[in-house]
Coordinates of C-alpha atoms in Angstrom, one line a residue:
M26 CA 43.5 43.4 123.1
A27 CA 46.5 41.7 122.5
T28 CA 49.0 43.5 124.2
D29 CA 52.0 45.3 122.0
P30 CA 55.1 43.0 122.8
T31 CA 57.9 46.2 122.2
R32 CA 55.4 48.6 124.7
R33 CA 57.2 48.4 128.8
P34 CA 56.2 50.1 131.3
P35 CA 56.5 54.0 131.6
T36 CA 59.1 54.7 133.1
I37 CA 59.3 58.1 133.0
D38 CA 57.8 61.3 134.5
A39 CA 56.1 62.9 131.3
T40 CA 55.2 66.5 132.9
A41 CA 59.2 67.1 133.8
A42 CA 60.5 65.7 130.2
A43 CA 58.5 67.4 128.5
R44 CA 59.9 70.9 131.1
W45 CA 63.1 69.5 130.6
R46 CA 62.8 69.1 126.5
R47 CA 61.5 73.7 127.5
L48 CA 65.0 74.0 128.7
A49 CA 67.5 76.0 126.7
P50 CA 70.8 75.2 127.2
A51 CA 72.4 77.9 128.9
D52 CA 76.2 77.2 127.4
G53 CA 75.9 76.1 124.1
S54 CA 75.5 72.6 123.6
P55 CA 77.3 70.3 126.5
W56 CA 80.5 68.7 125.2
L57 CA 79.1 65.0 125.8
H58 CA 76.3 65.4 123.9
E59 CA 79.4 67.2 120.8
E60 CA 81.6 64.0 121.0
I61 CA 78.8 62.3 120.6
G62 CA 77.5 63.5 118.2
R63 CA 81.1 64.0 116.4
R64 CA 82.3 59.9 116.5
M65 CA 78.2 59.2 115.0
E66 CA 78.8 61.5 112.3
D67 CA 82.3 59.9 111.6
R68 CA 80.5 56.7 110.6
L69 CA 78.6 58.1 108.2
Q70 CA 82.0 57.6 105.6
W71 CA 80.4 54.3 105.8
I72 CA 77.1 54.6 104.6
K73 CA 77.1 54.7 100.5
A74 CA 74.3 57.2 100.2
Q75 CA 74.3 60.4 99.1
P76 CA 71.3 61.8 101.4
R77 CA 69.9 64.6 99.1
T78 CA 67.2 66.3 101.8
W79 CA 68.6 66.0 105.2
A80 CA 66.8 67.4 108.2
D81 CA 68.9 67.4 112.2
W82 CA 66.3 67.5 115.0
A83 CA 66.7 69.8 118.0
P84 CA 70.4 70.5 117.2
L85 CA 70.5 73.6 120.4
R86 CA 70.9 70.4 122.4
G87 CA 72.0 67.6 119.7
G88 CA 74.5 69.1 119.1
L89 CA 75.9 72.0 117.5
E90 CA 79.3 71.4 115.9
A91 CA 77.8 68.3 115.5
H92 CA 75.1 69.7 113.0
E93 CA 77.8 71.3 110.9
L94 CA 80.1 68.3 110.1
V95 CA 77.0 66.7 108.9
A96 CA 76.4 69.8 106.3
R97 CA 80.0 69.9 105.6
R98 CA 79.4 66.0 104.8
Y99 CA 76.7 66.5 102.4
K100 CA 77.2 70.4 101.1
D101 CA 74.8 69.5 98.5
A102 CA 72.1 68.5 100.4
A103 CA 69.5 70.6 101.0
S104 CA 69.7 70.7 105.3
F105 CA 66.4 71.8 107.4
V106 CA 65.9 71.7 111.3
I107 CA 63.3 70.9 113.2
E108 CA 62.8 72.0 117.2
P109 CA 59.9 69.9 118.0
E110 CA 59.4 73.3 121.0
S111 CA 58.5 76.0 119.4
T112 CA 59.9 78.3 122.6
L113 CA 64.1 77.4 121.1
G114 CA 63.3 77.9 117.4
A115 CA 64.7 81.7 118.4
A116 CA 67.6 80.4 120.5
T117 CA 68.1 77.4 117.9
G118 CA 68.0 80.2 114.6
Q119 CA 70.0 82.5 115.5
A120 CA 73.2 79.7 116.9
L121 CA 72.9 78.1 113.7
S122 CA 72.9 81.7 111.4
A123 CA 76.1 82.4 109.9
P124 CA 77.3 86.2 110.3
W125 CA 77.9 87.0 106.6
W126 CA 81.9 86.9 106.6
S127 CA 81.3 83.7 108.8
A128 CA 83.2 80.6 106.4
R129 CA 80.3 78.0 107.9
R130 CA 78.3 80.0 105.2
W131 CA 80.3 78.2 101.8
Q132 CA 81.1 74.9 104.0
G133 CA 77.5 74.1 103.9
G134 CA 74.2 74.1 102.7
K135 CA 72.3 76.8 104.9
A136 CA 70.0 75.8 107.1
R137 CA 66.0 75.6 107.0
F138 CA 63.8 75.8 109.1
D139 CA 61.1 74.9 106.9
A140 CA 58.8 72.3 107.0
T141 CA 60.7 68.9 105.0
P142 CA 59.7 68.5 102.4
E143 CA 56.2 66.2 102.0
D144 CA 58.5 63.2 100.8
G145 CA 60.4 62.8 103.3
V146 CA 64.1 63.4 103.6
D147 CA 66.4 61.2 103.4
L148 CA 68.6 61.1 106.5
L149 CA 67.2 62.4 109.6
W150 CA 69.8 63.4 112.5
A151 CA 68.9 63.0 116.0
N152 CA 71.4 63.4 118.2
M153 CA 70.8 62.7 122.0
S154 CA 67.4 62.8 122.9
L155 CA 66.1 59.5 122.8
H156 CA 66.3 58.6 125.9
M157 CA 64.3 62.0 126.6
A158 CA 61.8 61.4 125.4
A159 CA 58.5 60.5 127.4
D160 CA 56.8 57.8 124.4
P161 CA 60.3 56.9 122.9
E162 CA 57.8 54.5 121.0
A163 CA 55.7 56.9 119.5
L164 CA 59.0 59.4 118.8
I165 CA 60.4 56.4 117.2
S166 CA 57.2 56.5 114.9
H167 CA 56.7 60.2 114.2
W168 CA 60.2 59.9 112.5
H169 CA 59.1 57.4 110.6
K170 CA 56.6 59.3 109.0
L171 CA 59.8 62.0 108.4
V172 CA 62.1 60.2 106.6
A173 CA 61.6 59.4 102.1
T174 CA 61.8 55.9 101.8
D175 CA 65.2 54.4 101.1
G176 CA 65.9 57.4 103.4
F177 CA 67.4 56.7 106.7
L178 CA 67.1 57.5 110.6
M179 CA 70.8 58.3 112.8
F180 CA 70.7 58.6 116.5
S181 CA 72.1 57.9 119.7
C182 CA 71.1 58.2 122.9
L183 CA 72.6 57.0 126.7
G184 CA 72.7 53.1 127.8
P185 CA 71.6 51.5 131.1
D186 CA 75.0 51.6 132.4
T187 CA 75.3 55.2 132.4
V188 CA 76.1 56.9 135.6
R189 CA 75.2 53.7 137.5
E190 CA 77.9 54.7 140.1
L191 CA 75.4 56.9 140.3
R192 CA 73.1 54.7 140.8
A193 CA 74.6 53.0 142.9
L194 CA 75.3 55.4 145.2
H195 CA 71.7 56.2 145.6
A196 CA 70.7 52.6 146.1
R197 CA 73.8 52.0 149.5
L198 CA 72.6 55.7 150.4
G199 CA 69.4 54.1 150.7
W200 CA 68.1 57.2 148.6
P201 CA 64.9 56.4 145.1
A202 CA 66.2 56.2 141.9
A203 CA 68.6 58.5 140.6
G204 CA 67.7 59.3 137.7
H205 CA 65.1 57.0 134.9
E206 CA 66.6 53.7 133.5
F207 CA 68.0 54.1 130.3
T208 CA 66.8 51.8 128.1
D209 CA 68.7 48.4 126.1
M210 CA 70.5 49.0 122.7
H211 CA 68.6 45.2 121.5
D212 CA 65.2 47.4 122.5
W213 CA 65.8 49.7 120.3
G214 CA 66.5 47.9 118.2
D215 CA 62.4 45.9 117.6
M216 CA 61.0 48.9 118.5
L217 CA 62.6 50.9 115.1
V218 CA 61.0 47.2 113.6
H219 CA 57.8 47.8 114.7
A220 CA 58.3 52.1 114.0
G221 CA 58.3 50.2 110.2
F222 CA 62.3 50.9 110.2
A223 CA 64.2 47.8 108.4
E224 CA 67.4 47.2 109.0
P225 CA 68.3 47.9 112.3
V226 CA 72.0 48.8 112.9
M227 CA 72.8 49.0 116.9
D228 CA 76.3 49.4 118.3
M229 CA 77.6 50.8 121.5
E230 CA 80.3 52.3 123.5
R231 CA 81.6 53.6 126.7
I232 CA 83.0 56.6 127.3
V233 CA 84.5 57.9 130.8
L234 CA 84.5 61.3 132.6
T235 CA 86.4 62.4 135.0
W236 CA 86.2 65.9 136.4
A237 CA 88.7 67.1 139.9
T238 CA 86.3 68.0 142.4
P239 CA 81.9 66.8 142.9
E240 CA 80.9 70.1 141.9
A241 CA 82.2 70.1 138.7
A242 CA 81.3 67.1 138.4
L243 CA 77.0 67.7 139.5
A244 CA 77.5 71.6 137.3
E245 CA 77.5 69.1 134.1
L246 CA 75.8 66.4 134.6
R247 CA 72.7 69.2 135.0
T248 CA 73.9 70.1 132.2
L249 CA 73.1 66.4 130.6
G250 CA 69.3 65.8 131.3
R251 CA 67.2 65.2 134.9
N252 CA 66.2 62.1 136.7
L253 CA 62.6 61.9 135.6
H254 CA 61.9 59.1 137.0
P255 CA 58.4 58.7 138.6
A256 CA 59.5 57.5 142.2
R257 CA 62.7 60.2 142.3
F258 CA 62.3 62.0 145.5
G259 CA 59.1 65.4 145.4
A260 CA 61.5 67.8 147.4
L261 CA 64.2 69.7 146.8
R262 CA 66.7 68.7 148.6
G263 CA 68.4 70.5 151.6
K264 CA 71.7 71.2 152.6
A265 CA 72.6 68.2 155.0
W266 CA 72.0 65.8 151.5
H267 CA 73.5 67.9 149.3
Q268 CA 76.4 68.1 151.5
A269 CA 76.7 64.0 151.8
L270 CA 76.3 63.8 148.2
K271 CA 79.7 65.5 147.4
K272 CA 81.7 63.8 149.9
A273 CA 80.1 60.4 148.8
L274 CA 81.1 61.0 145.4
P275 CA 85.2 60.4 145.4
E276 CA 85.0 57.5 148.1
L277 CA 81.5 55.3 145.2
A278 CA 83.3 56.1 142.1
P279 CA 87.5 56.3 142.1
A280 CA 88.7 57.8 138.6
E281 CA 91.4 54.3 137.9
D282 CA 94.0 56.1 136.1
G283 CA 96.6 53.4 135.4
G284 CA 99.2 54.1 137.8
K285 CA 102.7 52.6 137.4
G286 CA 101.3 50.0 138.8
G287 CA 98.5 49.3 136.7
E288 CA 96.3 49.3 139.4
G289 CA 94.6 52.4 139.6
D290 CA 95.2 55.9 141.8
K291 CA 91.9 54.8 143.9
G292 CA 93.3 57.8 146.9
S293 CA 93.7 59.9 143.2
G294 CA 90.3 61.6 145.0
R295 CA 89.1 62.2 140.5
I296 CA 85.1 61.2 140.3
A297 CA 84.9 58.4 137.7
L298 CA 81.7 58.4 135.8
T299 CA 80.1 55.6 132.8
F300 CA 78.1 56.9 130.0
E301 CA 77.2 54.1 128.2
V302 CA 76.0 55.6 124.6
I303 CA 73.7 53.9 121.3
Y304 CA 74.4 54.6 118.6
G305 CA 71.5 53.1 115.5
H306 CA 70.6 54.1 112.2
A307 CA 67.9 52.0 109.8
F308 CA 65.9 52.1 106.7
K309 CA 63.6 53.4 105.7
P310 CA 61.8 50.5 103.0
A311 CA 59.0 51.3 100.8
P312 CA 55.3 50.4 101.7
R313 CA 54.5 46.9 101.8
V314 CA 50.8 46.5 102.4
S315 CA 48.6 43.5 102.8
L316 CA 45.9 44.0 100.3
A317 CA 41.8 43.4 101.9
A318 CA 38.4 43.8 100.9
E319 CA 39.4 47.2 102.1
S320 CA 43.2 48.8 102.1
A321 CA 43.5 52.6 103.6
V322 CA 47.2 54.3 102.4
S323 CA 48.1 58.0 102.6
L324 CA 48.5 59.9 99.1
R325 CA 52.6 59.2 100.4
E326 CA 52.3 55.7 100.6
M327 CA 50.5 55.0 97.4
R328 CA 52.9 57.3 95.6
S329 CA 56.0 55.5 96.5
M330 CA 54.4 52.6 95.6
L331 CA 53.5 52.8 92.0
Q332 CA 57.1 53.8 91.8
R333 CA 57.3 50.5 92.3
G334 CA 55.4 48.2 91.0
R335 CA 52.4 46.7 93.1
P336 CA 52.6 46.4 96.9
G337 CA 54.0 43.2 98.1
A338 CA 55.4 42.3 94.8

């Protein structure tokens, strides 16, 4: 059997990934996720399509404020929420419900938690979840099924340069990997096409976050994810290791504040970590099938093809 050229070796511990998905954010959506969601929502101004229906994938961690921005932009569109983890459904519903006196009730469509339309939604919004998926190709294929013909997927995730300073620190001190490997944006584009999407557009930016103390840096990192590397350290770390990490962080990741001399403030003691953010969107074209002696297509695909004419025409 030929090997699928787009399939990469597994680099994520599936059990750890499932455990992370079930963990509800303690203090709402992470700040970085909200900021990335705001930047991704701003990109919607360049897309001419006006969705009549849209769905938000896992907004409790992806960004509650970002959800409201999209709802406000498409206030006449039916809004759906997809929470893949049933244990988080109640918390998501409570977080997105607005009291009767709140202006939020009138600024966008009320989120629905029932099943999405059989024919799919015109926009599937998925902020900051793909890089934590144990099987991202399966997730992209699932997203493809949720999008209507001529609809589009809008997503963001972290890229390979994320926390490169922390990875270098671990390598220098001889410690196991600081985190699982993240996928390059070009590989995401290939996976989108392989799943059936068309015209993928990918872009990337780097965001540098700084903290005054190691404690603050580590606290925020814990809200953003976990180390899902299969070869990560398999036991609990001791106090000595934790102290070594806190001591090393300011030395290996100094913030370059760019003082008057233009060379940066290397002695500030602040900690800086880089986050590579990947944004992507792709459209779902009408299905095209190669007709053989026997050809199997779904009822949904058949309906779409009948509306457009013969397959392949």
